[in-house]
Coordinates of C-alpha atoms in Angstrom, one line a residue:
Chain A
M1 CA -1.8 29.0 -14.9
N2 CA -2.5 30.8 -11.7
E3 CA -5.7 29.2 -10.4
P4 CA -5.1 27.0 -7.4
L5 CA -5.5 23.3 -8.2
I6 CA -4.5 21.8 -4.8
E7 CA -5.4 23.6 -1.7
V8 CA -4.1 22.5 1.7
H9 CA -5.6 24.5 4.5
R10 CA -4.2 24.3 8.0
V11 CA -3.8 20.6 8.0
T12 CA -2.6 18.8 11.1
K13 CA -1.8 15.1 11.6
R14 CA -0.3 13.4 14.7
Y15 CA 0.8 9.9 15.3
G16 CA 0.3 9.4 19.0
E17 CA 2.6 11.9 20.6
V18 CA 4.4 12.8 17.4
L19 CA 3.2 15.8 15.5
A20 CA 3.9 14.7 11.9
V21 CA 2.3 17.7 10.2
E22 CA 1.4 20.9 11.9
E23 CA -1.0 23.5 10.5
A24 CA 0.3 23.1 7.0
S25 CA -1.1 25.4 4.3
L26 CA -0.2 25.3 0.7
S27 CA -1.7 26.4 -2.6
I28 CA -0.4 24.6 -5.7
R29 CA -1.2 26.2 -9.0
K30 CA -2.3 24.5 -12.1
G31 CA 0.5 23.5 -14.5
E32 CA 3.4 24.2 -12.1
I33 CA 6.2 21.9 -10.8
F34 CA 6.0 22.2 -7.1
S35 CA 8.4 20.7 -4.7
L36 CA 8.2 19.9 -1.0
I37 CA 11.6 20.0 0.5
G38 CA 12.8 18.8 3.9
H39 CA 15.0 16.4 5.7
N40 CA 13.9 12.8 6.2
G41 CA 11.1 12.8 8.8
A42 CA 10.1 16.4 8.1
G43 CA 6.5 15.3 7.3
K44 CA 6.7 15.4 3.5
S45 CA 5.4 11.8 2.9
T46 CA 2.7 12.3 5.5
L47 CA 1.5 15.5 3.8
F48 CA 1.7 13.6 0.5
K49 CA -0.4 10.8 1.7
M50 CA -3.0 13.2 3.1
M51 CA -3.2 15.1 -0.3
L52 CA -3.9 11.7 -1.9
G53 CA -6.6 10.8 0.6
L54 CA -4.6 7.9 1.9
L55 CA -4.5 9.4 5.4
Q56 CA -7.1 11.4 7.1
P57 CA -5.9 14.7 8.6
D58 CA -6.8 15.3 12.3
S59 CA -7.8 18.8 11.4
G60 CA -7.8 21.1 8.4
E61 CA -9.0 20.6 4.9
I62 CA -7.5 19.5 1.6
R63 CA -9.2 20.1 -1.8
I64 CA -8.1 19.0 -5.2
Q65 CA -9.9 20.6 -8.2
G66 CA -12.3 21.9 -5.7
E67 CA -13.3 18.5 -4.4
A68 CA -12.7 17.5 -0.8
I69 CA -10.5 14.4 -0.7
T70 CA -12.9 12.6 1.6
G71 CA -15.8 13.0 -0.7
E72 CA -17.4 10.3 -2.8
R73 CA -16.8 12.4 -6.0
F74 CA -13.1 12.3 -5.3
R75 CA -12.9 8.9 -7.1
Q76 CA -13.4 10.9 -10.3
V77 CA -10.6 13.2 -9.4
R78 CA -8.4 10.2 -8.6
R79 CA -8.7 9.0 -12.2
G80 CA -6.7 12.0 -13.2
I81 CA -4.0 11.6 -10.5
G82 CA -0.7 9.7 -10.9
Y83 CA 1.2 8.7 -7.8
L84 CA 4.7 7.4 -7.3
P85 CA 5.1 6.3 -3.7
E86 CA 8.4 6.6 -1.9
N87 CA 10.4 3.3 -2.1
V88 CA 7.7 1.8 -4.3
V89 CA 7.6 -2.0 -4.3
F90 CA 5.8 -4.0 -6.9
Y91 CA 4.6 -7.6 -7.1
D92 CA 7.8 -9.6 -7.7
H93 CA 6.2 -12.3 -9.8
L94 CA 4.6 -10.0 -12.3
S95 CA 6.5 -8.6 -15.3
G96 CA 6.7 -4.9 -15.9
R97 CA 4.0 -5.1 -18.5
E98 CA 1.7 -7.2 -16.3
T99 CA 2.2 -4.7 -13.5
M100 CA 1.2 -1.9 -15.8
R101 CA -1.8 -3.9 -17.1
F102 CA -3.1 -4.5 -13.6
L103 CA -2.7 -1.0 -12.4
G104 CA -3.9 0.4 -15.7
A105 CA -7.0 -1.6 -15.6
L106 CA -7.9 -0.2 -12.1
K107 CA -7.2 3.2 -13.4
G108 CA -9.3 2.7 -16.5
A109 CA -6.3 3.5 -18.8
D110 CA -6.1 2.5 -22.4
P111 CA -4.0 -0.8 -22.6
G112 CA -2.5 0.5 -25.9
T113 CA -0.6 3.1 -23.9
I114 CA 1.3 0.6 -21.8
M115 CA 4.1 -0.3 -24.2
P116 CA 4.8 3.3 -25.3
L117 CA 5.0 4.3 -21.6
L118 CA 7.5 1.5 -20.8
K119 CA 9.5 2.5 -23.9
K120 CA 9.5 6.1 -22.7
V121 CA 11.1 5.1 -19.4
G122 CA 13.5 2.7 -21.1
L123 CA 12.0 -0.5 -19.9
E124 CA 10.9 -1.8 -23.3
E125 CA 13.4 -4.6 -23.3
A126 CA 12.6 -5.7 -19.8
A127 CA 8.9 -5.4 -20.2
S128 CA 8.2 -9.2 -20.1
R129 CA 10.7 -10.0 -17.4
P130 CA 9.5 -10.4 -13.8
V131 CA 10.0 -7.3 -11.6
R132 CA 12.0 -9.6 -9.2
G133 CA 15.0 -9.2 -11.5
Y134 CA 14.8 -5.4 -11.8
S135 CA 17.4 -3.1 -10.4
K136 CA 16.5 -0.3 -8.0
G137 CA 16.6 2.2 -10.9
M138 CA 14.5 0.0 -13.1
R139 CA 11.8 -0.3 -10.4
Q140 CA 11.8 3.5 -10.0
R141 CA 11.4 3.8 -13.8
L142 CA 8.5 1.4 -13.6
G143 CA 7.1 3.4 -10.8
F144 CA 7.2 6.5 -12.9
A145 CA 5.7 4.7 -15.9
Q146 CA 2.7 3.5 -13.8
A147 CA 2.2 7.0 -12.4
L148 CA 1.7 8.2 -16.0
L149 CA -1.0 5.6 -16.7
G150 CA -4.3 7.1 -17.8
E151 CA -2.8 10.4 -18.8
P152 CA -3.0 12.1 -15.4
R153 CA -3.4 15.9 -15.0
I154 CA -1.8 15.8 -11.6
L155 CA 1.3 13.9 -10.6
F156 CA 2.4 13.2 -7.0
L157 CA 6.0 12.0 -7.0
D158 CA 7.5 11.1 -3.6
E159 CA 11.3 11.2 -3.8
P160 CA 11.2 10.4 -7.5
T161 CA 14.9 10.3 -8.2
T162 CA 15.8 7.7 -5.6
G163 CA 17.8 5.0 -7.1
L164 CA 18.3 6.7 -10.5
D165 CA 21.8 7.2 -11.8
P166 CA 22.9 10.8 -12.9
A167 CA 21.8 10.1 -16.5
G168 CA 18.5 8.8 -15.3
I169 CA 18.0 11.9 -13.1
R170 CA 18.7 14.2 -16.1
E171 CA 16.3 12.2 -18.2
F172 CA 13.7 12.3 -15.5
Y173 CA 13.7 16.1 -15.2
L174 CA 13.5 16.4 -19.0
F175 CA 10.3 14.3 -18.8
L176 CA 8.9 16.7 -16.2
K177 CA 9.5 19.7 -18.4
E178 CA 7.8 17.8 -21.3
L179 CA 4.8 17.0 -19.0
R180 CA 4.6 20.6 -17.9
E181 CA 4.3 21.7 -21.5
Q182 CA 1.3 19.5 -21.6
G183 CA -0.2 21.3 -18.7
V184 CA 0.4 18.6 -16.1
T185 CA 0.7 19.8 -12.5
M186 CA 3.4 18.1 -10.6
V187 CA 4.1 17.8 -6.9
L188 CA 7.5 16.4 -5.9
S189 CA 9.1 15.8 -2.6
S190 CA 12.8 15.7 -2.1
H191 CA 15.6 16.1 0.4
N192 CA 18.1 16.7 -2.3
L193 CA 18.0 20.5 -2.7
A194 CA 21.0 21.0 -4.9
Q195 CA 19.5 18.7 -7.4
I196 CA 16.1 20.1 -7.5
Q197 CA 16.5 23.8 -7.3
E198 CA 16.9 24.4 -11.1
Q199 CA 14.1 22.0 -12.0
V200 CA 11.1 23.3 -10.2
D201 CA 8.9 26.4 -10.3
R202 CA 8.2 26.7 -6.6
I203 CA 9.3 25.1 -3.5
A204 CA 8.0 24.8 0.0
L205 CA 10.4 24.2 2.9
M206 CA 9.3 21.8 5.5
K207 CA 10.8 21.2 8.9
T208 CA 9.5 19.1 11.8
G209 CA 6.0 19.0 10.3
K210 CA 5.8 22.7 9.6
I211 CA 5.9 24.5 6.3
L212 CA 8.4 27.3 6.9
T213 CA 8.0 29.1 3.6
A214 CA 7.0 28.7 0.0
G215 CA 7.8 30.4 -3.2
S216 CA 10.1 30.4 -6.2
V217 CA 13.8 30.1 -5.5
H218 CA 14.2 33.7 -6.5
E219 CA 11.4 34.8 -4.1
L220 CA 12.9 32.8 -1.3
R221 CA 16.3 34.3 -1.8
E222 CA 14.8 37.8 -1.7
Q223 CA 12.8 36.9 1.4
L224 CA 15.7 35.5 3.3
N225 CA 18.2 38.1 2.1
L226 CA 21.1 35.7 2.3
P227 CA 24.5 37.3 2.1
I228 CA 26.4 36.8 -1.1
L229 CA 30.1 35.8 -1.2
I230 CA 32.6 37.6 -3.3
Q231 CA 35.9 36.0 -3.8
V232 CA 38.7 38.3 -4.7
S233 CA 42.1 37.1 -5.8
L234 CA 45.0 39.6 -5.6
E235 CA 48.2 40.0 -7.5
K236 CA 50.1 40.6 -4.3
P237 CA 49.2 39.4 -0.9
D238 CA 48.5 43.0 0.2
M239 CA 45.3 43.3 2.1
E240 CA 45.6 47.0 3.0
S241 CA 44.1 48.5 -0.1
L242 CA 41.3 46.0 0.1
R243 CA 40.6 46.9 3.7
D244 CA 40.6 50.6 2.8
A245 CA 38.1 50.0 0.0
L246 CA 35.9 48.1 2.4
A247 CA 35.9 50.8 5.0
R248 CA 32.9 52.3 3.2
F249 CA 31.0 49.0 3.7
P250 CA 31.1 48.4 7.5
E251 CA 28.7 45.5 7.4
C252 CA 30.8 43.4 5.0
G253 CA 33.1 40.9 6.5
L254 CA 36.5 40.1 5.1
T255 CA 38.3 36.8 5.4
P256 CA 41.9 36.9 4.0
D257 CA 43.5 33.7 2.8
H258 CA 47.0 33.8 1.1
G259 CA 46.7 36.2 -1.8
S260 CA 42.9 36.0 -1.9
A261 CA 40.0 37.1 0.2
T262 CA 36.4 36.3 0.7
I263 CA 34.0 39.1 1.3
R264 CA 30.7 38.3 2.8
C265 CA 28.1 40.9 2.1
D266 CA 24.5 41.9 2.2
R267 CA 23.1 41.3 -1.3
R268 CA 21.7 44.8 -1.6
Q269 CA 25.3 46.1 -1.5
K270 CA 26.4 43.9 -4.3
M271 CA 26.6 46.5 -7.0
P272 CA 28.1 49.4 -5.0
L273 CA 30.7 46.9 -3.7
L274 CA 31.6 45.6 -7.1
T275 CA 32.0 49.2 -8.4
A276 CA 34.3 49.9 -5.5
L277 CA 36.3 46.8 -6.2
S278 CA 36.6 47.5 -9.9
E279 CA 38.4 50.8 -9.1
L280 CA 40.9 49.0 -7.0
Q281 CA 44.4 48.2 -8.3
G282 CA 46.0 44.8 -8.1
I283 CA 43.0 42.6 -8.4
R284 CA 43.4 39.5 -10.6
D285 CA 39.9 38.0 -10.5
I286 CA 36.5 38.3 -8.9
T287 CA 34.1 35.4 -8.4
I288 CA 30.6 36.0 -7.1
Q289 CA 28.8 33.2 -5.3
E290 CA 25.0 33.4 -5.1
P291 CA 23.5 31.6 -2.2
S292 CA 22.2 28.2 -3.3
L293 CA 18.9 26.7 -2.3
E294 CA 21.0 24.4 0.0
D295 CA 22.3 27.5 1.8
L296 CA 18.8 28.8 2.0
F297 CA 17.5 25.6 3.4
L298 CA 20.3 25.3 5.9
G299 CA 19.7 28.9 6.8
Y300 CA 16.2 28.1 7.7
V301 CA 17.0 25.1 9.6
E302 CA 19.6 26.9 11.7
S303 CA 17.6 30.1 12.4
P304 CA 14.1 29.4 13.5
E305 CA 13.5 33.0 14.4
I306 CA 13.7 33.9 10.6
S307 CA 11.1 31.2 9.9
G308 CA 8.8 32.7 12.5
K309 CA 8.8 36.0 10.7
R310 CA 8.2 34.4 7.3
E311 CA 5.1 32.5 8.2
A312 CA 2.9 35.3 7.2
K313 CA 4.3 35.1 3.8
V314 CA 3.4 31.4 3.2
V315 CA 1.7 31.3 -0.2
Chain B
M1 CA -21.6 4.7 -1.5
S2 CA -21.4 3.1 -4.8
L3 CA -19.6 -0.2 -5.6
E4 CA -17.8 -0.6 -8.9
L5 CA -18.0 -4.2 -9.8
K6 CA -15.4 -3.8 -12.5
Q7 CA -12.8 -2.8 -9.9
I8 CA -13.7 -5.7 -7.7
G9 CA -13.4 -8.0 -10.7
I10 CA -9.9 -6.8 -11.6
I11 CA -8.6 -7.4 -8.0
A12 CA -10.3 -10.8 -7.8
Q13 CA -8.8 -11.9 -11.1
K14 CA -5.3 -10.9 -10.1
E15 CA -5.6 -12.8 -6.8
F16 CA -7.0 -15.9 -8.5
W17 CA -4.4 -16.0 -11.3
D18 CA -1.6 -15.3 -8.8
R19 CA -2.6 -18.5 -7.0
I20 CA -2.8 -20.4 -10.3
R21 CA 0.6 -19.2 -11.4
N22 CA 2.4 -19.9 -8.2
R23 CA 0.9 -23.4 -8.2
W24 CA -1.0 -22.9 -5.0
V25 CA -4.2 -24.2 -6.5
L26 CA -2.4 -27.2 -8.0
A27 CA -0.7 -28.1 -4.7
V28 CA -3.9 -27.9 -2.7
S29 CA -5.8 -29.8 -5.3
V30 CA -3.2 -32.6 -5.2
I31 CA -3.3 -32.7 -1.4
F32 CA -7.1 -33.0 -1.4
T33 CA -7.1 -35.7 -4.1
F34 CA -4.4 -37.7 -2.4
F35 CA -6.0 -37.7 1.0
A36 CA -9.5 -38.3 -0.4
L37 CA -8.3 -41.3 -2.4
V38 CA -6.5 -42.8 0.5
I39 CA -9.5 -42.3 2.8
A40 CA -12.0 -43.6 0.3
Y41 CA -10.0 -46.7 -0.5
F42 CA -8.6 -47.6 2.8
G43 CA -11.2 -45.9 5.1
A44 CA -12.9 -49.2 5.9
S45 CA -9.8 -51.2 6.5
Q46 CA -10.3 -51.2 10.2
R47 CA -13.2 -53.5 9.5
G48 CA -11.1 -55.7 7.4
V49 CA -12.1 -54.4 4.0
V50 CA -10.4 -52.3 1.4
G51 CA -11.8 -50.6 -1.6
F52 CA -14.5 -48.1 -2.3
S53 CA -17.3 -49.4 -0.1
N54 CA -19.4 -47.4 2.3
I55 CA -20.0 -43.8 1.1
E56 CA -21.3 -42.6 4.5
L57 CA -18.3 -43.7 6.3
T58 CA -16.1 -42.3 3.6
I59 CA -17.7 -38.9 3.9
A60 CA -17.4 -39.1 7.7
S61 CA -13.7 -39.7 7.4
L62 CA -13.3 -37.0 4.8
V63 CA -15.1 -34.6 7.1
S64 CA -12.6 -35.4 9.9
L65 CA -9.8 -34.7 7.5
A66 CA -11.2 -31.5 6.0
I67 CA -11.8 -30.1 9.5
Y68 CA -8.1 -30.1 10.1
L69 CA -6.8 -29.3 6.7
V70 CA -9.2 -26.7 5.2
P71 CA -9.2 -24.1 8.0
L72 CA -5.4 -24.2 8.1
I73 CA -5.2 -23.8 4.3
A74 CA -7.7 -20.9 4.3
L75 CA -6.0 -19.1 7.2
I76 CA -2.7 -19.4 5.5
L77 CA -4.2 -18.3 2.2
G78 CA -5.5 -15.0 3.6
F79 CA -3.5 -13.8 6.5
D80 CA -1.1 -11.6 4.5
T81 CA -3.6 -10.3 2.0
I82 CA -3.7 -6.7 3.5
V83 CA -0.8 -6.7 5.9
G84 CA 1.4 -8.0 3.1
E85 CA 0.5 -5.2 0.8
R86 CA 0.9 -2.7 3.6
E87 CA 4.4 -4.1 4.5
R88 CA 5.5 -4.2 0.9
G89 CA 4.3 -0.6 0.3
S90 CA 2.0 -1.4 -2.5
L91 CA -1.2 -0.7 -0.4
D92 CA -0.7 3.0 -0.7
L93 CA -0.3 2.7 -4.5
L94 CA -3.5 0.6 -4.8
L95 CA -5.5 3.0 -2.6
S96 CA -4.3 6.0 -4.6
L97 CA -6.1 4.5 -7.6
P98 CA -9.8 5.0 -8.2
I99 CA -10.8 2.0 -6.0
S100 CA -12.5 2.1 -2.6
R101 CA -11.2 0.1 0.4
L102 CA -14.4 -2.0 0.3
E103 CA -13.9 -2.9 -3.4
L104 CA -10.3 -3.9 -2.7
L105 CA -11.3 -6.1 0.3
L106 CA -14.2 -7.7 -1.6
G107 CA -12.1 -8.2 -4.7
K108 CA -9.4 -10.0 -2.7
Y109 CA -11.9 -12.1 -0.9
L110 CA -13.7 -13.1 -4.1
G111 CA -10.4 -14.0 -5.8
L112 CA -9.0 -16.0 -2.9
S113 CA -12.4 -17.7 -2.3
S114 CA -12.4 -18.7 -5.9
A115 CA -9.0 -20.2 -5.7
L116 CA -10.0 -22.1 -2.6
A117 CA -13.3 -23.3 -4.2
F118 CA -11.5 -24.3 -7.4
S119 CA -8.9 -26.4 -5.5
T120 CA -11.7 -28.0 -3.4
V121 CA -13.8 -28.9 -6.4
A122 CA -10.7 -30.1 -8.4
G123 CA -9.3 -32.1 -5.5
F124 CA -12.4 -33.7 -4.1
G125 CA -14.3 -33.6 -7.3
L126 CA -11.8 -35.9 -9.0
V127 CA -12.3 -38.5 -6.3
G128 CA -16.1 -37.9 -6.6
L129 CA -15.8 -38.9 -10.3
F130 CA -14.2 -42.2 -9.2
L131 CA -16.8 -42.7 -6.6
S132 CA -19.6 -42.1 -9.0
Y133 CA -18.9 -45.6 -10.5
H134 CA -19.5 -47.2 -7.2
I135 CA -22.3 -45.3 -5.6
D136 CA -25.8 -44.2 -6.4
L137 CA -27.2 -40.7 -7.0
P138 CA -28.4 -39.8 -3.5
A139 CA -25.0 -40.7 -2.1
L140 CA -23.4 -38.6 -4.8
A141 CA -25.6 -35.7 -3.8
Q142 CA -24.3 -36.2 -0.3
Y143 CA -20.8 -36.1 -1.5
A144 CA -21.6 -32.9 -3.4
G145 CA -23.0 -31.4 -0.2
F146 CA -19.8 -32.3 1.5
M147 CA -17.8 -30.4 -1.1
L148 CA -20.1 -27.4 -0.9
S149 CA -19.9 -27.2 2.9
T150 CA -16.1 -27.6 2.7
I151 CA -16.0 -24.5 0.5
F152 CA -18.2 -22.6 2.9
M153 CA -16.1 -23.6 5.9
G154 CA -13.0 -22.5 3.9
M155 CA -14.7 -19.2 3.2
A156 CA -15.5 -18.7 6.9
F157 CA -11.9 -19.2 7.9
L158 CA -10.7 -17.1 5.0
S159 CA -13.0 -14.3 6.3
L160 CA -11.3 -14.7 9.7
S161 CA -7.9 -14.5 8.1
F162 CA -8.9 -11.2 6.5
L163 CA -9.8 -9.8 9.9
V164 CA -6.4 -10.9 11.2
S165 CA -4.7 -9.3 8.2
V166 CA -6.4 -6.0 8.7
L167 CA -5.7 -5.9 12.4
A168 CA -2.2 -7.2 12.5
G169 CA 0.7 -4.7 12.5
N170 CA 3.0 -6.9 10.6
K171 CA 3.1 -10.2 8.8
T172 CA 4.7 -12.1 11.6
T173 CA 2.0 -11.1 14.0
A174 CA -0.6 -12.0 11.4
S175 CA 0.8 -15.5 10.8
G176 CA 1.0 -16.1 14.5
A177 CA -2.6 -15.0 15.0
A178 CA -3.7 -17.2 12.0
V179 CA -2.1 -20.3 13.5
A180 CA -3.6 -19.4 17.0
L181 CA -7.0 -19.2 15.4
W182 CA -6.6 -22.6 13.9
F183 CA -5.4 -24.1 17.2
F184 CA -8.4 -22.5 19.0
Y185 CA -11.2 -23.4 16.6
V186 CA -9.9 -26.8 15.4
L187 CA -8.1 -28.3 18.4
I188 CA -9.1 -26.5 21.6
Y189 CA -12.6 -25.3 21.3
D190 CA -14.3 -28.7 21.4
L191 CA -12.0 -29.8 24.2
I192 CA -13.0 -26.8 26.3
L193 CA -16.7 -27.5 25.7
L194 CA -16.3 -31.2 26.5
G195 CA -14.2 -30.3 29.5
I196 CA -16.9 -28.0 30.9
L197 CA -19.5 -30.7 30.4
V198 CA -17.5 -33.4 32.1
V199 CA -16.3 -31.3 35.0
T200 CA -19.7 -30.0 35.8
E201 CA -21.3 -33.3 35.0
G202 CA -23.6 -31.6 32.5
Q203 CA -24.9 -29.1 35.1
V204 CA -23.4 -26.1 33.4
G205 CA -23.8 -25.4 29.7
G206 CA -25.8 -28.5 28.9
D207 CA -28.7 -26.6 27.3
L208 CA -26.3 -24.1 25.8
F209 CA -24.1 -26.7 24.3
P210 CA -25.7 -26.9 20.9
Y211 CA -25.6 -23.1 20.6
L212 CA -22.0 -23.0 21.6
L213 CA -21.2 -25.3 18.8
L214 CA -22.6 -22.8 16.4
L215 CA -19.9 -20.4 17.5
N216 CA -17.3 -22.4 15.8
P217 CA -17.4 -22.7 12.0
A218 CA -15.6 -26.0 12.1
D219 CA -18.3 -27.4 14.3
I220 CA -21.0 -26.1 12.1
F221 CA -19.3 -27.9 9.2
R222 CA -19.1 -31.1 11.2
I223 CA -22.8 -31.0 12.2
L224 CA -23.9 -30.0 8.7
N225 CA -22.3 -33.1 7.3
I226 CA -22.7 -35.7 10.0
F227 CA -26.4 -35.0 10.5
G228 CA -27.1 -36.0 7.0
L229 CA -25.6 -39.4 7.5
E230 CA -27.9 -41.7 9.4
Q231 CA -25.3 -44.4 10.3
V232 CA -22.8 -41.9 11.4
K233 CA -25.1 -39.8 13.5
T234 CA -25.6 -42.6 15.9
L235 CA -22.0 -43.5 15.7
Y236 CA -21.0 -40.1 16.9
G237 CA -23.8 -40.0 19.5
L238 CA -24.4 -36.5 18.2
A239 CA -28.2 -36.9 18.1
T240 CA -28.2 -37.1 21.9
V241 CA -26.8 -33.6 22.4
F242 CA -27.9 -31.8 19.4
P243 CA -31.6 -30.9 19.0
E244 CA -33.3 -31.6 15.7
S245 CA -34.6 -28.0 15.5
L246 CA -31.0 -26.6 15.3
A247 CA -29.9 -29.3 12.9
S248 CA -31.8 -27.9 10.0
P249 CA -29.5 -27.3 7.1
W250 CA -31.0 -23.8 6.8
V251 CA -30.1 -22.9 10.3
L252 CA -26.7 -24.3 10.0
S253 CA -26.1 -22.7 6.7
G254 CA -27.3 -19.4 8.1
A255 CA -24.8 -19.7 10.9
M256 CA -22.0 -20.5 8.4
L257 CA -23.1 -17.5 6.4
F258 CA -22.8 -15.4 9.5
W259 CA -19.2 -16.6 9.9
I260 CA -18.4 -15.6 6.3
V261 CA -20.0 -12.1 6.5
A262 CA -19.3 -11.0 10.1
P263 CA -15.4 -11.2 10.2
L264 CA -15.2 -9.7 6.7
G265 CA -17.6 -6.9 7.8
L266 CA -15.5 -6.3 10.9
A267 CA -12.4 -6.3 8.8
Y268 CA -13.8 -3.6 6.5
W269 CA -14.9 -1.6 9.5
K270 CA -11.3 -1.7 10.8
F271 CA -9.8 -1.2 7.4
R272 CA -11.6 2.1 6.8

């Protein structure tokens, strides 16, 4: 589980003046679901394309299964890779099945797997219709199906849930879990943090071409030490006792708001603070808000000095 | 670097069948048949006769027709082959598969060449069948030679269109460049040569002239066909400017082959 399958070592790519990817390093382990997260234009797709050997890095090195992506033997590695490009567009005149047959032939996939794959993504009925008439979601499903041709061991999925409805997105993540059980390694890119944070094993945050940090959601929370929010609703709009209780926690901030209050606090003080609050009279309810990945991401984006400190910790 | 013929074949098959399915092959065949029939039947009407008569003049007229039509058809056929995939976004998908860029390029070239050759043989061949009732075997061989050279000329311009398709940033530029190439090679090139000859009264470029003709695949095609036809050769006055030594079908075919290989090779070099 822990051996690195994809190694990205200090990769840089520029387009003219624009530095698309700068000194990016990553190590993706066998069998994990890994996600690159960043805003549009953060360099995710460029890094993706370099990992697939579609673009040559200006400097640095990328290896998949120990093979340099520029090497002649990489063709063999490619047979075990599935790729879903961002905004994939197929040949309009071909049907879903013909598209699969064509791409499958190039990949050396068993033609007998085509219909089961189309069925899996819910395109069985539409298999003989031209792609021209497919909706955006159907095209995305076809894109996912073709990525699974040839039973790949590594999947690269660039913004895979674009165009899917909520049910489709749910289904999609169930597929991913199923594939992980089979030991498939998956690399996803996304700008939708809230959606992805429960679905992946590790994430890497990207901003303006740099990888700011990488790790599991839990690890990143620890690293960043984001404050937790505790919402306290009171029986009477009386802030005095609350203020007294908080006097022992000078670093916690209190924001009163008509009969309730929000306490913003260092997460290390969570338990002592809760103990203090539980001894207090006149509290109706307490809600604890853990920082989401979204907060985390925004935190990074807004405070570059933190990212500077974390660079040493990039996995 | 190893080439996998299977991958080339898969791409070639798709390109060929795409052109069959969208009726491109049918349309081009019908155009060729129609024009060839009209020319073969009415070609001699200036001299007051109609009907299938003189094969040499028929071929000469067909050559003039093919020189306009075939380069245009070939350039249109190939200009979007790479830039189209790139614009659509399917190029990345294709290249992520276990296929090399050379295999992709060769597969596409093979497939589109086949579609072009198929249309040529179907279109002109049908007329050849009609003609075979009226003409003898050597004349028929000449007609077959005309068809073969038409295919080669088409392949040369197809090769140029691949170069355009690799170099162009988008489809609009590519189509513009394709049409410009057609204008240059088919309409302007000979005029420029002629202009130089006339203006300098043959002082400049006179000796170079035959070689300059080899720099245009359409001219190679013309010479290749016209030189085989005794009556026509004198009619065109070509014998006076073109030395016999260069008129060997082998030299001319070699030059044509260069026009097929060189742009495609350059396209690959740029595509990498």
